[in-house]
Amino acid sequence: MASKKHSSQGVVELVTDTRVGPCRLIVLPYGEDGVFRVAGSMCAYPDVAAGEDQSLDLVNALLDKGTRYRDQFEVAAILDEIGATRAYHGGVVRTRFSGRALSGAIETLFAVFAEELRAPALDARQVDLLHGRAEARLKQSLQHTAVLAGDALSRHWFDPGHPNYAREVSTDLAIVQDADAETLRTTHAALFGPDEMIVVVVGDVKTRAARRAVKGMFDSWPRARGRPTFVRDGRSTARLAQERIYVHDKPSIDVAIGHRVGIDRLDPDFLPLMIGSFVLGGNFSSRLMQKIRDDMGLTYGIRSGLSGVSVHYDMMWTVNVTLGRDTLDRGVEAVLKQVRKLVSRGITDEELSRAQETMIGSYLVRQDSSARLAQTILTNTERGFPIDQLSAYPRQIGAVTRKQVNQALKKHLRPKAASVVAAGTVADVAA
Amino acid sequence: MPKDTRKYKGFSFVQEVGGIREFRLRANDMQVLVMDRGVVPVATLMVTYRVGSRNETVGLTGATHFLEHLMFKGTKRFNKRSGSSVFEVLQRVGAQVNATTWLDRTNYYEQLPSEHLELAATIEADRMRGALLRPADVEAERTVILNEFDRGENEPMRKLYHEVWSAAFAAHPYGNPTIGWRSDIEGVTASDLRGFYDTYYHPNNATVSVIGRVDERKALKIIRKSFGEIPVSKGGFPDCTTLEPAQKGPRSVEVHMPGQVGAVMVAFKSVKALDPDSTALEVLASILGSGKTSRLYRRLVEDGLASGVSAGSASMRDPGLFYVYANSLPGRDLRELEEAILAEVSSIAVTGPTHDEISSAQTRLRAQAAMARDGSFMIAAQLNEAIASGDWRLYPRFLEELDRVTAADVAAVAERTLVTSGRTTGFYVPAQAGGDNGV
């Protein structure tokens, strides 16, 4: 068992990073509130083009519905006894799990994680019930104009098989209806295993107790299929320049504006571009908020940023804004004008300095929560960053220059190419 | 006066409960709460004004919320024109800044590196009496708020929630949505809002909470320096005196909006937060609708009637609502879902809970309370609701009260609360062809 103590600033000094069986276990003893949090993940690599990520979601939704040894109510009673909750989430690269409990119950919580992840019941009755719940969830998403606009925008720029392509709800519904207990057991066998497994524990817990809890829990668990299948490359032009999705009785129009950006998280242009997007629409002081909301009074909410960020594939740049039916065209044009101005003239030294100070300060503020810390450490580790990324990130942000930001904006933001999708009670337009 | 060895210039120490220490700023009778906790040097400063939509009158619904927006439009000292707006100054140091309005209170907060606590206090003190509230700002913000209103109109579940509260409260202002009615938002004037501000925004109608990694002495010195010169209000603070008349029978509302999956909300008139029964109602909600072992999960979700269910008790300054909320499944009859909810509700009202259910609910709620102390903002936010309810000590004393709750207490409160005559049921009926069969 190799172990090393990381020495860096602040909380990083408290972190231990250990290998326990197939797991990389990272523990941060933090606070004295009598509780701890767990965030973990392992590689699953569902075949996105075949809709296997939807099947992975279905399996995840069944992990807390009983195991081969206990029904769901027995497990729920055990968790109630220790004041614990846990959840499982699918993904396009990894499948994630999270939990929390009162200190002293860590061994019980990990025993439940191991049993549910390794030996879920996946019985036919629960699969039948899941059909209804999954169908309800998917159909409910059709009521949300923000989801409709964002998903449609992704389809303009990514091909099926790319992790950032959002399938049509009707396609996902068909996958749900086709799933039965047998196919989900096959999905579980193929996609669940301790591949590159990471477990992060943050809270009022001792490192030794965490090691003891994880030890032996995931040993001898067969590896999953373990190879990426998603599409990494794609088109540089959109399928449509404009799309309007009519939904009856939705007076607030959700608008998504954006395009694909051909870089991933490891690209040297990522941080400069992120800062540039932040100046445009990252917070209440941003250009879009000041102009479109404060000066023009056109919207309650507007933001701009990079989404679908990963070290494995490229991402999206978007502006999301809600507008009234009567102000839709004026609002969209005002947004695009600000984007054009940003790209042509760049940001100022003052804006860079302000953005850097904001991002560095808010990064410290986020560390006030153990739940957020656990998620940040997990994400950093998944991306292959060292543990001291926690303290290095502010330095990385602080080192970005105005020249780098403005070059990244010119290189990667293309306001003329951006697609505009509006969802709500709008008039339809020809593409 | 309780004994405390620490003396701070300008303050009277009042009491300490659960690690939170209460002081009074003698110059203007402002309540101050301080809690030194946390690992990283971060703190939250929150100002809670004891005014919410509960204090609004006919024609002025939404005024509290509108005023909350205008509080970011500037003062002589901090304003956009000079590049020193609240957001520009505070977000620059990494602060999470915002404000919210609710039935009984309005709060403004900054979660930020502890070293910048004075900046937050200076800004909050400055806008307590120095907001400009210019007519031009009112006009510019009106469209912003109408857009916020329309966003809410898009959401069927939000509409359902409002419709149930509106139907349940015929006289009390809890029946009005906090954002206000559209025509009131369209009609309110700068003068109306100035009147509201001058009536309620004073130090003796506010509580300043400072939670996080702070030195108490330094924090109080900052508070005194920032707020100490603000005079006490000369007038009183008009209270809502309307009592909701006793409900004489079940009420029912329907929301027809586009969609494919319906929902049901069943609500009952409950007690105010300071009522001795309020903690027992929290336990009842947990037994009915929290987690897989809950009665409603087993009955509704496991029987394939609903995709999800929850129960809760809205503890307010005046009596609020105890409610059950369930999302239907596609194609299911909403009446069938309602009947299943009522069957479980009647069952616990008649037979009461078991001792095992009480014990599990207490453990669950204890754990939830512990988890909800994750960071200075979460603590300040919960304290904020307790202040609004009438006594900040509700927050630190919750666990004590929880331990005292017995099966007999829950049985009694269930029998009193879950009665047909105090019930309001709301249905979200998807209005799209091919969806639910409806009610």
PDB file of C-alpha atoms in Angstrom, chain B residues 155-260:
ATOM      1  CA  GLU B 155     -43.219  26.095 -14.854  1.00  0.00           C
ATOM      2  CA  PRO B 156     -46.365  24.019 -14.168  1.00  0.00           C
ATOM      3  CA  MET B 157     -45.122  22.813 -10.780  1.00  0.00           C
ATOM      4  CA  ARG B 158     -44.505  26.352  -9.630  1.00  0.00           C
ATOM      5  CA  LYS B 159     -47.971  27.350 -10.807  1.00  0.00           C
ATOM      6  CA  LEU B 160     -49.454  24.406  -8.946  1.00  0.00           C
ATOM      7  CA  TYR B 161     -47.656  25.422  -5.750  1.00  0.00           C
ATOM      8  CA  HIS B 162     -48.909  29.016  -6.003  1.00  0.00           C
ATOM      9  CA  GLU B 163     -52.455  27.965  -6.830  1.00  0.00           C
ATOM     10  CA  VAL B 164     -52.639  25.708  -3.784  1.00  0.00           C
ATOM     11  CA  TRP B 165     -51.366  28.448  -1.463  1.00  0.00           C
ATOM     12  CA  SER B 166     -53.747  30.954  -3.030  1.00  0.00           C
ATOM     13  CA  ALA B 167     -56.706  28.630  -2.597  1.00  0.00           C
ATOM     14  CA  ALA B 168     -55.742  27.717   0.957  1.00  0.00           C
ATOM     15  CA  PHE B 169     -55.362  31.330   2.130  1.00  0.00           C
ATOM     16  CA  ALA B 170     -58.395  33.430   1.311  1.00  0.00           C
ATOM     17  CA  ALA B 171     -57.610  36.297   3.701  1.00  0.00           C
ATOM     18  CA  HIS B 172     -53.998  36.034   4.848  1.00  0.00           C
ATOM     19  CA  PRO B 173     -51.307  37.399   2.487  1.00  0.00           C
ATOM     20  CA  TYR B 174     -49.601  33.989   2.379  1.00  0.00           C
ATOM     21  CA  GLY B 175     -52.074  33.461  -0.460  1.00  0.00           C
ATOM     22  CA  ASN B 176     -50.180  35.961  -2.634  1.00  0.00           C
ATOM     23  CA  PRO B 177     -47.106  34.828  -4.559  1.00  0.00           C
ATOM     24  CA  THR B 178     -43.975  36.533  -3.251  1.00  0.00           C
ATOM     25  CA  ILE B 179     -43.101  37.826  -6.714  1.00  0.00           C
ATOM     26  CA  GLY B 180     -46.539  39.516  -6.738  1.00  0.00           C
ATOM     27  CA  TRP B 181     -49.409  39.558  -9.188  1.00  0.00           C
ATOM     28  CA  ARG B 182     -48.495  40.758 -12.678  1.00  0.00           C
ATOM     29  CA  SER B 183     -50.702  43.855 -12.594  1.00  0.00           C
ATOM     30  CA  ASP B 184     -49.153  44.945  -9.290  1.00  0.00           C
ATOM     31  CA  ILE B 185     -45.629  44.545 -10.680  1.00  0.00           C
ATOM     32  CA  GLU B 186     -46.683  46.613 -13.676  1.00  0.00           C
ATOM     33  CA  GLY B 187     -48.263  49.313 -11.529  1.00  0.00           C
ATOM     34  CA  VAL B 188     -45.971  49.840  -8.555  1.00  0.00           C
ATOM     35  CA  THR B 189     -44.232  53.244  -8.432  1.00  0.00           C
ATOM     36  CA  ALA B 190     -40.905  54.483  -7.109  1.00  0.00           C
ATOM     37  CA  SER B 191     -42.849  56.368  -4.461  1.00  0.00           C
ATOM     38  CA  ASP B 192     -44.617  53.167  -3.317  1.00  0.00           C
ATOM     39  CA  LEU B 193     -41.282  51.423  -3.018  1.00  0.00           C
ATOM     40  CA  ARG B 194     -39.698  54.348  -1.192  1.00  0.00           C
ATOM     41  CA  GLY B 195     -42.546  54.171   1.306  1.00  0.00           C
ATOM     42  CA  PHE B 196     -41.954  50.463   1.816  1.00  0.00           C
ATOM     43  CA  TYR B 197     -38.215  51.010   2.236  1.00  0.00           C
ATOM     44  CA  ASP B 198     -38.630  53.881   4.696  1.00  0.00           C
ATOM     45  CA  THR B 199     -41.045  51.841   6.743  1.00  0.00           C
ATOM     46  CA  TYR B 200     -39.138  48.595   7.099  1.00  0.00           C
ATOM     47  CA  TYR B 201     -35.426  49.043   6.365  1.00  0.00           C
ATOM     48  CA  HIS B 202     -34.009  50.089   9.709  1.00  0.00           C
ATOM     49  CA  PRO B 203     -31.469  48.535  12.061  1.00  0.00           C
ATOM     50  CA  ASN B 204     -34.041  47.731  14.716  1.00  0.00           C
ATOM     51  CA  ASN B 205     -35.984  45.672  12.151  1.00  0.00           C
ATOM     52  CA  ALA B 206     -32.906  43.736  11.046  1.00  0.00           C
ATOM     53  CA  THR B 207     -30.559  41.011  12.206  1.00  0.00           C
ATOM     54  CA  VAL B 208     -26.962  40.828  11.040  1.00  0.00           C
ATOM     55  CA  SER B 209     -25.514  37.309  11.176  1.00  0.00           C
ATOM     56  CA  VAL B 210     -21.795  36.679  10.814  1.00  0.00           C
ATOM     57  CA  ILE B 211     -20.944  32.998  10.460  1.00  0.00           C
ATOM     58  CA  GLY B 212     -17.598  31.419   9.610  1.00  0.00           C
ATOM     59  CA  ARG B 213     -13.914  31.751  10.370  1.00  0.00           C
ATOM     60  CA  VAL B 214     -14.074  35.077  12.144  1.00  0.00           C
ATOM     61  CA  ASP B 215     -12.648  36.579  15.271  1.00  0.00           C
ATOM     62  CA  GLU B 216     -15.665  37.653  17.295  1.00  0.00           C
ATOM     63  CA  ARG B 217     -14.031  40.804  18.610  1.00  0.00           C
ATOM     64  CA  LYS B 218     -12.963  41.941  15.146  1.00  0.00           C
ATOM     65  CA  ALA B 219     -16.314  41.061  13.628  1.00  0.00           C
ATOM     66  CA  LEU B 220     -18.240  43.068  16.210  1.00  0.00           C
ATOM     67  CA  LYS B 221     -15.915  46.014  15.830  1.00  0.00           C
ATOM     68  CA  ILE B 222     -16.609  45.977  12.093  1.00  0.00           C
ATOM     69  CA  ILE B 223     -20.368  45.762  12.679  1.00  0.00           C
ATOM     70  CA  ARG B 224     -20.302  48.658  15.146  1.00  0.00           C
ATOM     71  CA  LYS B 225     -18.187  50.785  12.821  1.00  0.00           C
ATOM     72  CA  SER B 226     -20.443  50.057   9.838  1.00  0.00           C
ATOM     73  CA  PHE B 227     -23.947  50.048  11.350  1.00  0.00           C
ATOM     74  CA  GLY B 228     -23.490  51.983  14.594  1.00  0.00           C
ATOM     75  CA  GLU B 229     -24.271  55.398  13.143  1.00  0.00           C
ATOM     76  CA  ILE B 230     -27.561  54.381  11.549  1.00  0.00           C
ATOM     77  CA  PRO B 231     -30.394  55.811  13.641  1.00  0.00           C
ATOM     78  CA  VAL B 232     -33.134  53.720  15.115  1.00  0.00           C
ATOM     79  CA  SER B 233     -36.488  53.899  13.313  1.00  0.00           C
ATOM     80  CA  LYS B 234     -38.796  56.613  14.584  1.00  0.00           C
ATOM     81  CA  GLY B 235     -41.924  54.768  13.541  1.00  0.00           C
ATOM     82  CA  GLY B 236     -43.067  51.256  14.245  1.00  0.00           C
ATOM     83  CA  PHE B 237     -43.132  48.361  11.826  1.00  0.00           C
ATOM     84  CA  PRO B 238     -46.689  47.667  10.662  1.00  0.00           C
ATOM     85  CA  ASP B 239     -47.439  44.011  11.165  1.00  0.00           C
ATOM     86  CA  CYS B 240     -49.842  41.755   9.361  1.00  0.00           C
ATOM     87  CA  THR B 241     -52.809  41.414  11.667  1.00  0.00           C
ATOM     88  CA  THR B 242     -55.043  39.389   9.371  1.00  0.00           C
ATOM     89  CA  LEU B 243     -55.871  35.981  10.712  1.00  0.00           C
ATOM     90  CA  GLU B 244     -56.875  33.345   8.238  1.00  0.00           C
ATOM     91  CA  PRO B 245     -60.445  32.314   9.134  1.00  0.00           C
ATOM     92  CA  ALA B 246     -61.026  28.660   9.908  1.00  0.00           C
ATOM     93  CA  GLN B 247     -61.474  26.633   6.756  1.00  0.00           C
ATOM     94  CA  LYS B 248     -64.887  24.968   6.629  1.00  0.00           C
ATOM     95  CA  GLY B 249     -64.342  22.284   4.065  1.00  0.00           C
ATOM     96  CA  PRO B 250     -61.986  20.825   1.473  1.00  0.00           C
ATOM     97  CA  ARG B 251     -60.904  22.988  -1.455  1.00  0.00           C
ATOM     98  CA  SER B 252     -59.631  21.953  -4.831  1.00  0.00           C
ATOM     99  CA  VAL B 253     -57.836  23.683  -7.700  1.00  0.00           C
ATOM    100  CA  GLU B 254     -56.603  22.599 -11.110  1.00  0.00           C
ATOM    101  CA  VAL B 255     -53.789  23.944 -13.250  1.00  0.00           C
ATOM    102  CA  HIS B 256     -54.116  23.121 -16.943  1.00  0.00           C
ATOM    103  CA  MET B 257     -50.861  23.711 -18.779  1.00  0.00           C
ATOM    104  CA  PRO B 258     -48.975  22.009 -21.583  1.00  0.00           C
ATOM    105  CA  GLY B 259     -47.111  18.891 -20.603  1.00  0.00           C
ATOM    106  CA  GLN B 260     -47.427  15.152 -20.450  1.00  0.00           C
TER     107      GLN B 260
END
